[in-house]
């Protein structure tokens, strides 16, 4: 069975999927952290069988966000 998390649909994801290992190498985050982000819906991804997959675009978008805790100031 497949589960989707985040924005978009499975068809949007399917052409550009990368493994959490590849996403980890791209971002510097651990594979466990990337799986957590997908399961929380913070980045777009899908679980197929036992494998979590995401896209390079989803990782890059997440990395560009201001992820610091607390109120945001301009």
PDB file of C-alpha atoms in Angstrom:
ATOM      1  CA  UNK A   1       0.000   0.000   0.000  1.00  0.00           C
ATOM      2  CA  UNK A   2       1.074   3.582  -0.569  1.00  0.00           C
ATOM      3  CA  UNK A   3       0.742   6.558   1.720  1.00  0.00           C
ATOM      4  CA  UNK A   4       1.215  10.137   0.597  1.00  0.00           C
ATOM      5  CA  UNK A   5       2.128  13.020   2.846  1.00  0.00           C
ATOM      6  CA  UNK A   6       2.501  16.699   2.196  1.00  0.00           C
ATOM      7  CA  UNK A   7       1.237  18.629  -0.788  1.00  0.00           C
ATOM      8  CA  UNK A   8       0.654  17.277  -4.276  1.00  0.00           C
ATOM      9  CA  UNK A   9      -0.300  13.869  -5.561  1.00  0.00           C
ATOM     10  CA  UNK A  10       1.459  10.597  -6.179  1.00  0.00           C
ATOM     11  CA  UNK A  11       1.447  11.260  -9.929  1.00  0.00           C
ATOM     12  CA  UNK A  12       3.269  14.567  -9.338  1.00  0.00           C
ATOM     13  CA  UNK A  13       5.918  12.714  -7.344  1.00  0.00           C
ATOM     14  CA  UNK A  14       6.415   9.594  -9.419  1.00  0.00           C
ATOM     15  CA  UNK A  15       8.591  11.040 -12.174  1.00  0.00           C
ATOM     16  CA  UNK A  16      11.234  12.531  -9.871  1.00  0.00           C
ATOM     17  CA  UNK A  17      11.392  10.258  -6.830  1.00  0.00           C
ATOM     18  CA  UNK A  18      14.628   9.840  -4.895  1.00  0.00           C
ATOM     19  CA  UNK A  19      15.321   7.659  -1.861  1.00  0.00           C
ATOM     20  CA  UNK A  20      15.775   9.154   1.605  1.00  0.00           C
ATOM     21  CA  UNK A  21      19.435   8.086   1.315  1.00  0.00           C
ATOM     22  CA  UNK A  22      19.837  10.239  -1.799  1.00  0.00           C
ATOM     23  CA  UNK A  23      17.906  13.049  -0.111  1.00  0.00           C
ATOM     24  CA  UNK A  24      20.235  12.743   2.880  1.00  0.00           C
ATOM     25  CA  UNK A  25      23.316  13.116   0.684  1.00  0.00           C
ATOM     26  CA  UNK A  26      21.750  16.124  -1.033  1.00  0.00           C
ATOM     27  CA  UNK A  27      20.680  17.912   2.145  1.00  0.00           C
ATOM     28  CA  UNK A  28      23.072  16.826   4.866  1.00  0.00           C
ATOM     29  CA  UNK A  29      20.127  15.656   7.017  1.00  0.00           C
ATOM     30  CA  UNK A  30      20.006  12.075   8.265  1.00  0.00           C
ATOM     31  CA  UNK A  31      17.694   9.607   6.506  1.00  0.00           C
ATOM     32  CA  UNK A  32      15.738   9.263   9.775  1.00  0.00           C
ATOM     33  CA  UNK A  33      15.131  13.028   9.899  1.00  0.00           C
ATOM     34  CA  UNK A  34      13.945  13.073   6.277  1.00  0.00           C
ATOM     35  CA  UNK A  35      11.533  10.195   6.971  1.00  0.00           C
ATOM     36  CA  UNK A  36      10.200  12.150   9.961  1.00  0.00           C
ATOM     37  CA  UNK A  37       9.710  15.287   7.825  1.00  0.00           C
ATOM     38  CA  UNK A  38       7.780  13.283   5.228  1.00  0.00           C
ATOM     39  CA  UNK A  39       5.615  11.534   7.813  1.00  0.00           C
ATOM     40  CA  UNK A  40       4.819  14.908   9.456  1.00  0.00           C
ATOM     41  CA  UNK A  41       3.859  16.371   6.078  1.00  0.00           C
ATOM     42  CA  UNK A  42       6.615  18.986   6.241  1.00  0.00           C
ATOM     43  CA  UNK A  43       8.034  17.821   2.928  1.00  0.00           C
ATOM     44  CA  UNK A  44       6.356  16.009   0.071  1.00  0.00           C
ATOM     45  CA  UNK A  45       6.972  12.297  -0.055  1.00  0.00           C
ATOM     46  CA  UNK A  46       5.490   8.838  -0.273  1.00  0.00           C
ATOM     47  CA  UNK A  47       6.000   5.494   1.430  1.00  0.00           C
ATOM     48  CA  UNK A  48       6.023   2.535  -0.937  1.00  0.00           C
ATOM     49  CA  UNK A  49       6.324  -0.737   0.926  1.00  0.00           C
ATOM     50  CA  UNK A  50       9.050  -0.141   3.510  1.00  0.00           C
ATOM     51  CA  UNK A  51      10.729   2.639   1.524  1.00  0.00           C
ATOM     52  CA  UNK A  52      10.201   6.379   1.946  1.00  0.00           C
ATOM     53  CA  UNK A  53      10.732   8.426  -1.205  1.00  0.00           C
ATOM     54  CA  UNK A  54      10.727  12.153  -1.857  1.00  0.00           C
ATOM     55  CA  UNK A  55      11.900  14.547  -4.563  1.00  0.00           C
ATOM     56  CA  UNK A  56      14.970  16.720  -4.914  1.00  0.00           C
ATOM     57  CA  UNK A  57      12.625  19.690  -5.341  1.00  0.00           C
ATOM     58  CA  UNK A  58      10.874  18.959  -2.024  1.00  0.00           C
ATOM     59  CA  UNK A  59      14.229  18.793  -0.226  1.00  0.00           C
ATOM     60  CA  UNK A  60      15.448  22.033  -1.819  1.00  0.00           C
ATOM     61  CA  UNK A  61      12.197  23.834  -0.931  1.00  0.00           C
ATOM     62  CA  UNK A  62      12.462  22.675   2.683  1.00  0.00           C
ATOM     63  CA  UNK A  63      16.088  23.800   2.913  1.00  0.00           C
ATOM     64  CA  UNK A  64      15.176  27.300   1.679  1.00  0.00           C
ATOM     65  CA  UNK A  65      12.573  27.816   4.433  1.00  0.00           C
ATOM     66  CA  UNK A  66      13.317  29.602   7.692  1.00  0.00           C
ATOM     67  CA  UNK A  67      13.264  26.622  10.067  1.00  0.00           C
ATOM     68  CA  UNK A  68      14.356  28.467  13.211  1.00  0.00           C
ATOM     69  CA  UNK A  69      11.979  28.126  16.155  1.00  0.00           C
ATOM     70  CA  UNK A  70      10.164  31.116  17.605  1.00  0.00           C
ATOM     71  CA  UNK A  71       8.558  34.222  16.133  1.00  0.00           C
ATOM     72  CA  UNK A  72       9.809  35.345  12.746  1.00  0.00           C
ATOM     73  CA  UNK A  73      10.981  38.922  12.260  1.00  0.00           C
ATOM     74  CA  UNK A  74      11.700  40.727   9.026  1.00  0.00           C
TER      75      UNK A  74
END
